[in-house]
Coordinates of C-alpha atoms in Angstrom, one line a residue:
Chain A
X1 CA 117.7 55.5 97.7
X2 CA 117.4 59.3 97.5
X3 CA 114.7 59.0 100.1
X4 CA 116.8 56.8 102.7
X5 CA 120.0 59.3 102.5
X6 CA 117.4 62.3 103.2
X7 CA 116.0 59.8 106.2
X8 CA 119.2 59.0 107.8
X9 CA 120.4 62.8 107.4
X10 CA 117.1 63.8 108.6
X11 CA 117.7 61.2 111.9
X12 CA 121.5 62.6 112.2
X13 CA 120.1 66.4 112.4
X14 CA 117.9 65.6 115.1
X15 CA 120.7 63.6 117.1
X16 CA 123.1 66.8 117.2
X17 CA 119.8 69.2 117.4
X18 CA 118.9 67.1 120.5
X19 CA 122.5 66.9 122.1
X20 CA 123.0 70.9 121.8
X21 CA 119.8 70.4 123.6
X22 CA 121.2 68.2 126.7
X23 CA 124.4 70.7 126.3
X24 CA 122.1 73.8 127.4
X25 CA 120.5 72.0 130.3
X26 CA 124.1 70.6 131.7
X27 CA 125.0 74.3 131.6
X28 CA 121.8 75.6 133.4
X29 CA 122.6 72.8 135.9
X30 CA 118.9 70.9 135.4
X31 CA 118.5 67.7 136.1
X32 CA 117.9 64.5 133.9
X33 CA 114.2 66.0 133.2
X34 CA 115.1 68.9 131.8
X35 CA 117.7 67.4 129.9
X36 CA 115.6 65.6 128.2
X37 CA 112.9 68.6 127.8
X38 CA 115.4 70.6 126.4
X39 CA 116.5 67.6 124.2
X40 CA 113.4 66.4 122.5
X41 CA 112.4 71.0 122.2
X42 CA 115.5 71.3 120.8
X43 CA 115.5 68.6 118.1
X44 CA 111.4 69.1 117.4
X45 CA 110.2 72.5 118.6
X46 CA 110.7 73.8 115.4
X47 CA 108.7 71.0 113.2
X48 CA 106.9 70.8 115.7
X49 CA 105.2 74.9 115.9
X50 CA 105.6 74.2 111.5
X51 CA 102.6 71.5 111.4
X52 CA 100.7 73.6 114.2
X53 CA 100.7 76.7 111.9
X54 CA 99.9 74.7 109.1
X55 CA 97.2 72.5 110.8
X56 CA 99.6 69.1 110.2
X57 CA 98.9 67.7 113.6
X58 CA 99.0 65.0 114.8
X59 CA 102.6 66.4 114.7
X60 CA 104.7 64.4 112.4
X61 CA 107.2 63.0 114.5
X62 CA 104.1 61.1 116.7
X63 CA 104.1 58.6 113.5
X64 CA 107.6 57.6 113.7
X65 CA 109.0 56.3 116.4
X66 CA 112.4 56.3 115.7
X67 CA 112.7 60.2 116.5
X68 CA 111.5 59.6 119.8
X69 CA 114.5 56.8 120.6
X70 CA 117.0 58.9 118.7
X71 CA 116.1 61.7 121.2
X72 CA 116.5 59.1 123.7
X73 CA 120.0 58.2 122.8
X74 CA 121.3 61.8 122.9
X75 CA 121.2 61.7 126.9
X76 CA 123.7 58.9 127.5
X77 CA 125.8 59.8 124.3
X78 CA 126.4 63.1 126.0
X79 CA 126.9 61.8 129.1
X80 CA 129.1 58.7 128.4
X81 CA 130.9 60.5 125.0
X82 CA 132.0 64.1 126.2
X83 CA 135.9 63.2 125.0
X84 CA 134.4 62.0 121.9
X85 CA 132.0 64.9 121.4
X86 CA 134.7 67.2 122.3
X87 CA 137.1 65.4 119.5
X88 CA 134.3 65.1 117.0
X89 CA 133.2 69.2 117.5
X90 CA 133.9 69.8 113.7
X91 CA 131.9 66.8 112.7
X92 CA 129.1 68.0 114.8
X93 CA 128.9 71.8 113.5
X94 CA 128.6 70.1 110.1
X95 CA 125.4 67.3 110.6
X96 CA 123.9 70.6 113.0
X97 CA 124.9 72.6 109.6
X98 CA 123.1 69.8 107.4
X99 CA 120.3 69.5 110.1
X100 CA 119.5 73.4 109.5
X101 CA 120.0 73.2 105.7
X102 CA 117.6 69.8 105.5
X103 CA 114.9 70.9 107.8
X104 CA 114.8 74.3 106.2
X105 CA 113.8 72.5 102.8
X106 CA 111.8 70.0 104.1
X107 CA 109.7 72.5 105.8
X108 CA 109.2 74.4 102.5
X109 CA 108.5 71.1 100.8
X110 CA 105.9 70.5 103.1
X111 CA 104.0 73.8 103.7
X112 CA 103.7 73.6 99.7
X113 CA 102.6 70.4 99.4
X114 CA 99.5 71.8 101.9
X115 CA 98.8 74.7 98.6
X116 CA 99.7 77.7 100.4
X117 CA 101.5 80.2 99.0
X118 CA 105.3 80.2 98.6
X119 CA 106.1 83.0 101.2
X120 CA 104.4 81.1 103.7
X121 CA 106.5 78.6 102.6
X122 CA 109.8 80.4 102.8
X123 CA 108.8 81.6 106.8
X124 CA 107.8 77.8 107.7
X125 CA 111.3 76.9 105.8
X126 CA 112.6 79.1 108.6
X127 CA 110.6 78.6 111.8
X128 CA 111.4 74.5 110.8
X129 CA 114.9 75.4 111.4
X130 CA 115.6 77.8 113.7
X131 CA 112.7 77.8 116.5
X132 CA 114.0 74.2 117.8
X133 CA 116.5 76.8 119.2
X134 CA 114.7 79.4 120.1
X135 CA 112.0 77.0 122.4
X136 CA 115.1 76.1 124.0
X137 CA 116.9 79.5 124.7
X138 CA 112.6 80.5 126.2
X139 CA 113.0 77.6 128.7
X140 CA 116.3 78.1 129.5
X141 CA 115.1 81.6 130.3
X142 CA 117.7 82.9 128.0
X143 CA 117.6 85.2 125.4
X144 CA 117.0 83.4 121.7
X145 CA 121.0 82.8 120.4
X146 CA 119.4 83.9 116.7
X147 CA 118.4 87.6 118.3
X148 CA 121.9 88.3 118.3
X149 CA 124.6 86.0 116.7
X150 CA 125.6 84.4 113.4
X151 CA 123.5 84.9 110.5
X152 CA 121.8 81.8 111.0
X153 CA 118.2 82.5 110.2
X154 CA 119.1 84.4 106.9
X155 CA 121.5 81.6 105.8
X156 CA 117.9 79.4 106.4
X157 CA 115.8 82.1 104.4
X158 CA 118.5 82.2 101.5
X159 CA 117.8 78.5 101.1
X160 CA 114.2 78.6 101.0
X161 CA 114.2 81.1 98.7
X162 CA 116.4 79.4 96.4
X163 CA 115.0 75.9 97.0
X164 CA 111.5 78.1 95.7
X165 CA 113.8 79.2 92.5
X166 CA 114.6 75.6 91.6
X167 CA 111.0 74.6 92.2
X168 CA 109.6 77.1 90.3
X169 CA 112.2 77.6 87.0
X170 CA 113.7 73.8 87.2
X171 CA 111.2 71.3 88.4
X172 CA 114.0 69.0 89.7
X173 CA 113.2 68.3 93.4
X174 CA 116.3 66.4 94.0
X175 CA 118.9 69.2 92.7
X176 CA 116.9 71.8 94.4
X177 CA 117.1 70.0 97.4
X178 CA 121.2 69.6 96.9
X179 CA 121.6 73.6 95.3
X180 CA 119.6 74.9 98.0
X181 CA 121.3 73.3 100.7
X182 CA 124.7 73.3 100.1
X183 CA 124.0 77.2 99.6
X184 CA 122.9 77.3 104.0
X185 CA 125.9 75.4 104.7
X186 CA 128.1 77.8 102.8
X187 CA 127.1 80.7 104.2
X188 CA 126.5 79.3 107.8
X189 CA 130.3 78.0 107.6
X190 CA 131.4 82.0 106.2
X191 CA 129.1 83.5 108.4
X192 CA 131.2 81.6 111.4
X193 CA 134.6 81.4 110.2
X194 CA 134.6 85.5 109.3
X195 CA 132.2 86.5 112.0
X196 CA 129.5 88.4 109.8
X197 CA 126.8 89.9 112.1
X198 CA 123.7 91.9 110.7
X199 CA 123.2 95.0 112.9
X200 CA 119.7 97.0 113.2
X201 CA 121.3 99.8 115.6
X202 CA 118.5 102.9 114.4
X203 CA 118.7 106.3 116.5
X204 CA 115.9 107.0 118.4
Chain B
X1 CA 79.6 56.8 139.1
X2 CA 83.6 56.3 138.7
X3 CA 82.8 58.9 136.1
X4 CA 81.4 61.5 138.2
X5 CA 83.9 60.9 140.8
X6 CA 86.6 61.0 138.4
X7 CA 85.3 64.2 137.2
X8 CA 85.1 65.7 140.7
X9 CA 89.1 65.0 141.4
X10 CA 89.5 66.8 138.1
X11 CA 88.3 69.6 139.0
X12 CA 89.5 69.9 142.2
X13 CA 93.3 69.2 140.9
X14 CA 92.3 72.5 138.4
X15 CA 91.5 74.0 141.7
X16 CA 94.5 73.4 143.1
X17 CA 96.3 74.2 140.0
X18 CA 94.6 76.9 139.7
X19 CA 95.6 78.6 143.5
X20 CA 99.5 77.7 142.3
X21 CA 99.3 80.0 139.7
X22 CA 97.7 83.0 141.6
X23 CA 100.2 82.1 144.4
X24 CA 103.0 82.6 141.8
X25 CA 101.4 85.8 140.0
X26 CA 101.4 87.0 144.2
X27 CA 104.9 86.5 144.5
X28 CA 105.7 88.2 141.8
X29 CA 103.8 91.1 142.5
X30 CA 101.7 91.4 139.0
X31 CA 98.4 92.5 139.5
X32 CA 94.7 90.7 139.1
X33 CA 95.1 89.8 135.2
X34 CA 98.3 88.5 135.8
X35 CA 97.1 86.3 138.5
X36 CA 94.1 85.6 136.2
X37 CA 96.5 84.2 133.5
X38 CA 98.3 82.4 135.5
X39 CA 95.7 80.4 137.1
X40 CA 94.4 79.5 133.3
X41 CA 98.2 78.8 132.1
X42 CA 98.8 76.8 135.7
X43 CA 95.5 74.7 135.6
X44 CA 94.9 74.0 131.8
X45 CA 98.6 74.9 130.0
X46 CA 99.5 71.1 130.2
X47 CA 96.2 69.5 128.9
X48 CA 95.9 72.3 125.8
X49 CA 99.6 72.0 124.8
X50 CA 98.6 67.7 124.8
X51 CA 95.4 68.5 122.5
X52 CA 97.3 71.1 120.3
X53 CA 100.0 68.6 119.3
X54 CA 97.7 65.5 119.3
X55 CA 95.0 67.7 116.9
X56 CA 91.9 67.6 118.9
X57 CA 90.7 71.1 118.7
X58 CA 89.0 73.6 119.6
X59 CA 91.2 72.3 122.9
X60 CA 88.8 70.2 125.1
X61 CA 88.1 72.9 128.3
X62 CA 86.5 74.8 125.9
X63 CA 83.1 72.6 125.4
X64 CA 82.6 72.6 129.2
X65 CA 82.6 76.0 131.1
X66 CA 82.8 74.3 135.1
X67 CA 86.6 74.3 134.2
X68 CA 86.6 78.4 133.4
X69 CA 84.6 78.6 136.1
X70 CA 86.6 77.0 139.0
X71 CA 89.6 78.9 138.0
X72 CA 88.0 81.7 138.4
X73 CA 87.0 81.2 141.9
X74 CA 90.8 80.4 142.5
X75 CA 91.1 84.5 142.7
X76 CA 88.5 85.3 145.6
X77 CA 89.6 82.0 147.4
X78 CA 93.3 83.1 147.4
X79 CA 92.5 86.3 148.7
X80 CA 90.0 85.7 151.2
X81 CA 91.0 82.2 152.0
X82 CA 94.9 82.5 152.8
X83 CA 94.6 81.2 156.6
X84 CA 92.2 78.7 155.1
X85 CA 94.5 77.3 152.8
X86 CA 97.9 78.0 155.3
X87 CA 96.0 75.6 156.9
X88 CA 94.4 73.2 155.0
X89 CA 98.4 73.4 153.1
X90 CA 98.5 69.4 153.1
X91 CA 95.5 68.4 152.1
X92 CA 96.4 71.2 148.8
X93 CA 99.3 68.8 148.7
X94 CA 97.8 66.1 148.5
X95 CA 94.8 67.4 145.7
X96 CA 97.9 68.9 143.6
X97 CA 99.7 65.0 143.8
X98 CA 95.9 63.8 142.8
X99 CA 96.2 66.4 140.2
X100 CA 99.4 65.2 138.6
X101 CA 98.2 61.6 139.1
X102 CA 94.9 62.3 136.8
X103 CA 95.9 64.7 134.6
X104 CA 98.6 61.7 133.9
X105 CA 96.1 59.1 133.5
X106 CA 93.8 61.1 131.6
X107 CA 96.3 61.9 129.1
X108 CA 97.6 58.3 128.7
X109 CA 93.9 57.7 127.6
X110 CA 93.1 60.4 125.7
X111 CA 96.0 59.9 123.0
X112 CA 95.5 56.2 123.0
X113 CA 92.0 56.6 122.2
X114 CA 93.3 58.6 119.2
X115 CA 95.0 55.7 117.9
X116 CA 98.6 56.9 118.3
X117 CA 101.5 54.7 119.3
X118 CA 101.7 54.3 123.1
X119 CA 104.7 55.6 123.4
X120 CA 103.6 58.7 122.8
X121 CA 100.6 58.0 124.8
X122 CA 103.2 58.1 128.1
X123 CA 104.9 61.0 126.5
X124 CA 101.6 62.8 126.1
X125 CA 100.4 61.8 129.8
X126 CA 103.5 63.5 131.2
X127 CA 102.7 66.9 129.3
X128 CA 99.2 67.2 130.4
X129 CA 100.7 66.9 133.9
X130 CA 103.7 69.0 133.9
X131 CA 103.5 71.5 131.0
X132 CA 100.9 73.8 132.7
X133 CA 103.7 74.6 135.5
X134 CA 106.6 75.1 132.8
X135 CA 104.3 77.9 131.0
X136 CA 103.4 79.4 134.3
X137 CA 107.4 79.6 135.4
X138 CA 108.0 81.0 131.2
X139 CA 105.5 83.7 131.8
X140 CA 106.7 84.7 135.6
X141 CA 110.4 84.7 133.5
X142 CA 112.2 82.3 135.4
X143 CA 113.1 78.8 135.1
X144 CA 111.0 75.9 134.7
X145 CA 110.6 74.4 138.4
X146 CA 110.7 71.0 136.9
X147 CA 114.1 71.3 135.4
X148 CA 115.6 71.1 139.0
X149 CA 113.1 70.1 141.8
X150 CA 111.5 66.5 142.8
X151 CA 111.4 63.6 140.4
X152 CA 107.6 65.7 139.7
X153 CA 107.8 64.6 135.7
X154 CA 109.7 61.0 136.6
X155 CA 106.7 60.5 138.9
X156 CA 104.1 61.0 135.7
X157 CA 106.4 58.9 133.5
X158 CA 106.2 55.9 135.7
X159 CA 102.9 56.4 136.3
X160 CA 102.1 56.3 132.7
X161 CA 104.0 53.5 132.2
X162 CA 102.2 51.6 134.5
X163 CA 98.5 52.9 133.1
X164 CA 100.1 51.7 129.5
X165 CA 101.0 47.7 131.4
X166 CA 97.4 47.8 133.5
X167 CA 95.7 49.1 129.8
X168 CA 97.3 45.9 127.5
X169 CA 97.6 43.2 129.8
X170 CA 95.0 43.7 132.8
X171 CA 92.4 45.0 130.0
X172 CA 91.0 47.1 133.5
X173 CA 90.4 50.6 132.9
X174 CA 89.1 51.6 136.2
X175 CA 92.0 49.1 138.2
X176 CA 94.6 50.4 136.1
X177 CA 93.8 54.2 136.3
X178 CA 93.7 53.9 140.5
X179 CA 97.1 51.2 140.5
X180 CA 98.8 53.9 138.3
X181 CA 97.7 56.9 140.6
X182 CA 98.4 55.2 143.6
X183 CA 102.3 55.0 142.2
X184 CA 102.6 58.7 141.3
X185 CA 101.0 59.8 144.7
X186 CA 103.7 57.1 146.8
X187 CA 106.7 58.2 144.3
X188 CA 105.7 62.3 144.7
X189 CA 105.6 62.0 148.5
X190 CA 109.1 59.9 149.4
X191 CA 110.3 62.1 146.9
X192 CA 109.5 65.2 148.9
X193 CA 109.3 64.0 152.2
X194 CA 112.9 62.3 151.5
X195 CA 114.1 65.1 149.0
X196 CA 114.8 62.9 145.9
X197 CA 116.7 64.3 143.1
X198 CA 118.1 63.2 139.8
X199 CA 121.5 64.6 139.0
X200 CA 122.7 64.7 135.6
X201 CA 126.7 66.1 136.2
X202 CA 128.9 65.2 133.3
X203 CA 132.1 66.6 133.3
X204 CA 132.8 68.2 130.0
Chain C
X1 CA 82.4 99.8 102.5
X2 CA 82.2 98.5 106.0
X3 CA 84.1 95.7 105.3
X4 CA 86.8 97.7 103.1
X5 CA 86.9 100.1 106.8
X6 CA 87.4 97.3 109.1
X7 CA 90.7 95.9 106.9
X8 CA 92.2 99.0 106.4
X9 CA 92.1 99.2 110.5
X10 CA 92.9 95.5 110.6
X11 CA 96.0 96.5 108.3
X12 CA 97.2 99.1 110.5
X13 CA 96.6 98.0 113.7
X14 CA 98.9 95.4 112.3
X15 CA 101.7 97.7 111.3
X16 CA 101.4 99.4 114.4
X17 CA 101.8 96.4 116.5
X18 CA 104.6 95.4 114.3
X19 CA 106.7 99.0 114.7
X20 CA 106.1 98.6 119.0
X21 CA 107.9 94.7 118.4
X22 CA 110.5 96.2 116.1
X23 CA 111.4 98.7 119.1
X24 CA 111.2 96.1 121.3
X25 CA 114.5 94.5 119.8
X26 CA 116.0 97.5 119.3
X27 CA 115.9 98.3 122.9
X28 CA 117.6 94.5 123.5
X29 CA 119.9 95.4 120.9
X30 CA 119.1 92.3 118.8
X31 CA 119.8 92.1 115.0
X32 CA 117.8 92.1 112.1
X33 CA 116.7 88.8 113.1
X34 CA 115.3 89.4 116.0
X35 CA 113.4 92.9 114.7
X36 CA 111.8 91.0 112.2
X37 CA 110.7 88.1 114.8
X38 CA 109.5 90.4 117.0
X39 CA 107.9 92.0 114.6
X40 CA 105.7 89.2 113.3
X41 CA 105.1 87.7 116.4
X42 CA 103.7 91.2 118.3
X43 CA 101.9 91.8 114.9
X44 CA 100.3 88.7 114.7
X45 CA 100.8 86.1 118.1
X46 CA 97.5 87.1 119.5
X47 CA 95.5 86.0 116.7
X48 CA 97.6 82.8 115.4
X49 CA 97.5 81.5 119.3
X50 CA 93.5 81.9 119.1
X51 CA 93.3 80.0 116.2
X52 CA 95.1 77.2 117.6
X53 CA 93.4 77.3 120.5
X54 CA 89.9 76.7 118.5
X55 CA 91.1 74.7 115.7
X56 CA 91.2 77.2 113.2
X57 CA 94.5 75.8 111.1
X58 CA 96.4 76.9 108.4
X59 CA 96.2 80.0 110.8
X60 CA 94.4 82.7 108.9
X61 CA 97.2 85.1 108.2
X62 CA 98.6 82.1 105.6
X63 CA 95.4 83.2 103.5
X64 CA 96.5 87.1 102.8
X65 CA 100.0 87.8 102.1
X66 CA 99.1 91.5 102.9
X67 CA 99.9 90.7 106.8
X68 CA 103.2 89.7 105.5
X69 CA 104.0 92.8 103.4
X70 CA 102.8 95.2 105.8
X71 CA 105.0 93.6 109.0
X72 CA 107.8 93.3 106.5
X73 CA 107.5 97.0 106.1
X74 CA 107.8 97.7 110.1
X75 CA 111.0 97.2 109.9
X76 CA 112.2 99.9 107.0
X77 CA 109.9 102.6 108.7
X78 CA 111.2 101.9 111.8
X79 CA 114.8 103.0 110.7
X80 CA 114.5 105.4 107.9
X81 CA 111.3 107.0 109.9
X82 CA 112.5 107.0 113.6
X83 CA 112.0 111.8 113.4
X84 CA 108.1 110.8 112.1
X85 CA 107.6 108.0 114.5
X86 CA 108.5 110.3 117.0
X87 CA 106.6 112.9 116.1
X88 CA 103.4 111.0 115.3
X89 CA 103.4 109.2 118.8
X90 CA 100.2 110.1 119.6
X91 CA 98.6 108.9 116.3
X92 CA 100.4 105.5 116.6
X93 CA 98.7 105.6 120.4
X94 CA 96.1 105.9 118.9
X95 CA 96.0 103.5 116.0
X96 CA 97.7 100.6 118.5
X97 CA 94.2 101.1 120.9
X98 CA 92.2 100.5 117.7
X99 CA 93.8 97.8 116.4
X100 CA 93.7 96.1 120.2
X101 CA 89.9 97.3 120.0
X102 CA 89.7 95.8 116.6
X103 CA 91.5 92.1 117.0
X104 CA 89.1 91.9 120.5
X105 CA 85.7 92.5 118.8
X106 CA 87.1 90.1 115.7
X107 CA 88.2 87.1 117.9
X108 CA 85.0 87.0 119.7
X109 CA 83.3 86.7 116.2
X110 CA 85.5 84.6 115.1
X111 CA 84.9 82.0 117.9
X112 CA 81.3 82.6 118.1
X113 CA 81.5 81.8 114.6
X114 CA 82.7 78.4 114.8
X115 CA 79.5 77.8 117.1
X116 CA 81.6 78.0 120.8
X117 CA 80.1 79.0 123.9
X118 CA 80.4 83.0 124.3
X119 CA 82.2 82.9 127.6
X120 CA 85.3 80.9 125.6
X121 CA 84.4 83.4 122.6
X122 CA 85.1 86.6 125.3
X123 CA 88.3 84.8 126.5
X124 CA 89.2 84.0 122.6
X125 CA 88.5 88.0 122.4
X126 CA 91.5 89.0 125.0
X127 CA 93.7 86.5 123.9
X128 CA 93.1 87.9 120.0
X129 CA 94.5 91.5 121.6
X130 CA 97.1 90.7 124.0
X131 CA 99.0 87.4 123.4
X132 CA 100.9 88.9 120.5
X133 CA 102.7 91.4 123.6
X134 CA 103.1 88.6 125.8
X135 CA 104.8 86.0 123.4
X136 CA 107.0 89.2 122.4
X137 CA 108.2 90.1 125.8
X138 CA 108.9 86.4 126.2
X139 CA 111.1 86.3 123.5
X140 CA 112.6 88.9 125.1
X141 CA 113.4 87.3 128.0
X142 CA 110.9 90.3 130.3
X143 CA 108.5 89.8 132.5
X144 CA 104.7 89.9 130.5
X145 CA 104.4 94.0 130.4
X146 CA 100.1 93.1 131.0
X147 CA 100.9 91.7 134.2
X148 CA 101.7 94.7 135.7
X149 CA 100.8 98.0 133.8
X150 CA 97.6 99.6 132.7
X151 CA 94.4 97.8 132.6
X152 CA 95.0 96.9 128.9
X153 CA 93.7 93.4 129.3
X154 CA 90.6 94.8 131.1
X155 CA 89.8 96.8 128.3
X156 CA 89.5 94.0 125.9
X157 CA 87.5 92.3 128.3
X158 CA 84.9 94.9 129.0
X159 CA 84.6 95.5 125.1
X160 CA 84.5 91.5 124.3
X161 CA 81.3 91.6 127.1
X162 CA 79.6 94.3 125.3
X163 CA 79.8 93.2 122.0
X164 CA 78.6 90.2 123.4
X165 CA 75.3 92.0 125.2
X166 CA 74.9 94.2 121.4
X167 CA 75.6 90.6 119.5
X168 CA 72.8 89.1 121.7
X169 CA 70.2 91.7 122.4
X170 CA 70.1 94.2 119.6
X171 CA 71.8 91.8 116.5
X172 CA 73.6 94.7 114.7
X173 CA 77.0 93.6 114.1
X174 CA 78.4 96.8 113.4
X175 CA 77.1 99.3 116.1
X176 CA 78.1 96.4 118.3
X177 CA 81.5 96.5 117.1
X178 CA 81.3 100.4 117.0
X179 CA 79.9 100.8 120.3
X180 CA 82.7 97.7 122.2
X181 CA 85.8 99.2 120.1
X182 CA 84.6 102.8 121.2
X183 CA 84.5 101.5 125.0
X184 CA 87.8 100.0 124.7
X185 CA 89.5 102.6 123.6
X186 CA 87.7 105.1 126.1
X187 CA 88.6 102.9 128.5
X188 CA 92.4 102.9 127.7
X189 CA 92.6 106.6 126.9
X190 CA 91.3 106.8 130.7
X191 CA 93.7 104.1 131.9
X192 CA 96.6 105.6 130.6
X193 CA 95.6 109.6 131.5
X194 CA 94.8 108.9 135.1
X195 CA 97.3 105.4 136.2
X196 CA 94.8 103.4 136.8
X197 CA 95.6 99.5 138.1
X198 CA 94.2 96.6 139.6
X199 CA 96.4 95.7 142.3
X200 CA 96.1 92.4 144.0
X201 CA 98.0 92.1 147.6
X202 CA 96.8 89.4 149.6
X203 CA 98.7 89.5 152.6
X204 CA 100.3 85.4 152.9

């Protein structure tokens, strides 16, 4: 039961990953192919350069369909839902919120369960997460969003390192899993609402 | 013998690719190891990123050395050959549509006879034929040609699609590779000759 | 003791690499985010795309968490040590030819190694020194800096061919590397005194 709520989140994630993906390409103006480029990079690019790093490949999603038709359905849901997108913005931050927090651990989980060490771990938590986006922002020809805004890739790193803590100390997959991300959504949802930043301005 | 001839059209479509890329590097003024790169990027980019996600490495251009080779003659012929191939600019055409066409195909084949689901067989036939050009336009920093221009990738996909009908119900390897060629070398050329696009314009 | 040498250079070749990606987001102005990408992927893209490329996954950094510590450390020298960084410019010249020497003479091994053909191994050997630069200044949204300036990747390519002819004909691994990493770095020193290029104007 566990496993099928982590499943449908999982499939949920990808959905909003994948419309923020069609989103970028309606701004750049492309056409229906890059739409669906930007899609599919958007919503897999980061698991995707995970199992290459770790040597997982096939890449996962090859062995399940349904991420492929999920993918899909992000095209005419965008195109035939903008009011309802529009209305349902909140609801979308959160499952893109949830999608960040879930892939984060589930690319921890993973990289251990391969035996390497925990900081590899803790990066591949991260790349997991975030470079879905950052694909996207290269062939967009855009500068990567998480150069510059939000404190998204730390709020992923926080939760890796704590999902390692309850690992580690606790032994309880399932309430690391929970701790850890409800930790990512916290501080992604402070990190918007009060506009934290992290400069690196050094003199030279 | 379909073998040998097969293998000659594949080398001429890395030929071809091949040229683009030095033609690209040209316009951009970078000098000879730009042009270099991008004739590698433009001729195999497509068919490495297709065996880095499907796990057959080392990537398959590197167990036969004709493919280095060619691409290396794609430098001398740009420079000393540019009336040459002002000239000869349709039958380049028509060897870069051949190009897409097999690289397709070969694709198609190459992830089926991996055992993965056909679906990602089409997927992975389209990124062998396109994905070289999107790494060439990421490294020259601008935007992926295919996100805007000619139904290039909706070409592949049907072509695929047909390979993938020829492949389960014809059982005709050699049939279905020339039916499914034939379709993306009609498709490519009423799509340029009648400037085909695909608009994707929701209103948000 | 040879062994002990060649890490130590390994090491901070790294670090060096990893302080030119750290000013590399300064100069964008991204955060700490984006030092830290940069960072890692200057440090360290050159070698993780090689292994990819032959098949050599978990990529070999995931083996010594020293690659880790010492790119992690870019970052804090890079702010607190911006006077000494300045002042030691000629030293970290130095120490970023040796490491480029160094990662060119070890992905040629490397790939010769794994029993591939010594043309893919020389290849293997440029892509070892100068993808790392070329995936940063992609992230950065700027035109590949080898495409156009010195004769960087020409370096690497002249030392990858000579360790080739001393790996061949005399079988001494280390005056091979000695004598290649020496070249490369000659060759550089000369590059970068005298403005050397290798332009390439067709006329079209």
């Amino acid at each position: 039961m566990l496993s099928n709520f982590i499943y449908t989140l999982d499939l949920l994630g990808t959905l909003v990953f994948a419309i923020s993906g069609v989103y970028a390409a309606v701004e750049k103006k492309f056409d229906v192919v890059g739409a669906l480029v930007l899609a599919f990079v958007t919503a897999l690019g980061g698991g995707t350069l995970r199992d290459i790093l770790i040597g997982e490949t096939p890449v996962s999603w090859m062995k399940d369909m349904n991420y492929i038709y999920i993918i899909l359905m992000a095209l005419p849901i965008s195109y035939f839902g903008n009011k309802m997108i529009h209305k349902l913005r909140k609801s979308l931050f959160l499952f893109d919120t949830i999608g960040i927090a879930l892939f984060t651990v589930l690319g921890v989980q993973k990289t251990l369960a391969l035996g390497l060490a925990p900081q590899i771990a803790v990066l591949m938590g991260v790349v997991s997460a975030v470079f879905g986006g950052v694909i996207r922002d290269v062939l967009s020809n855009k500068e990567p969003l998480i150069f510059r805004k939000e404190i998204y890739a730390t709020a992923c790193f926080i939760g890796a390192l704590l999902y390692l803590v309850g690992h580690y100390f606790f032994n309880n997959q399932a309430v690391s899993m929970m701790c850890s991300m409800i930790v990512v959504i916290i501080i992604r949802y402070l990190a918007v609402s009060r506009q934290w930043t992290l400069q690196f301005n050094p003199k030279f």
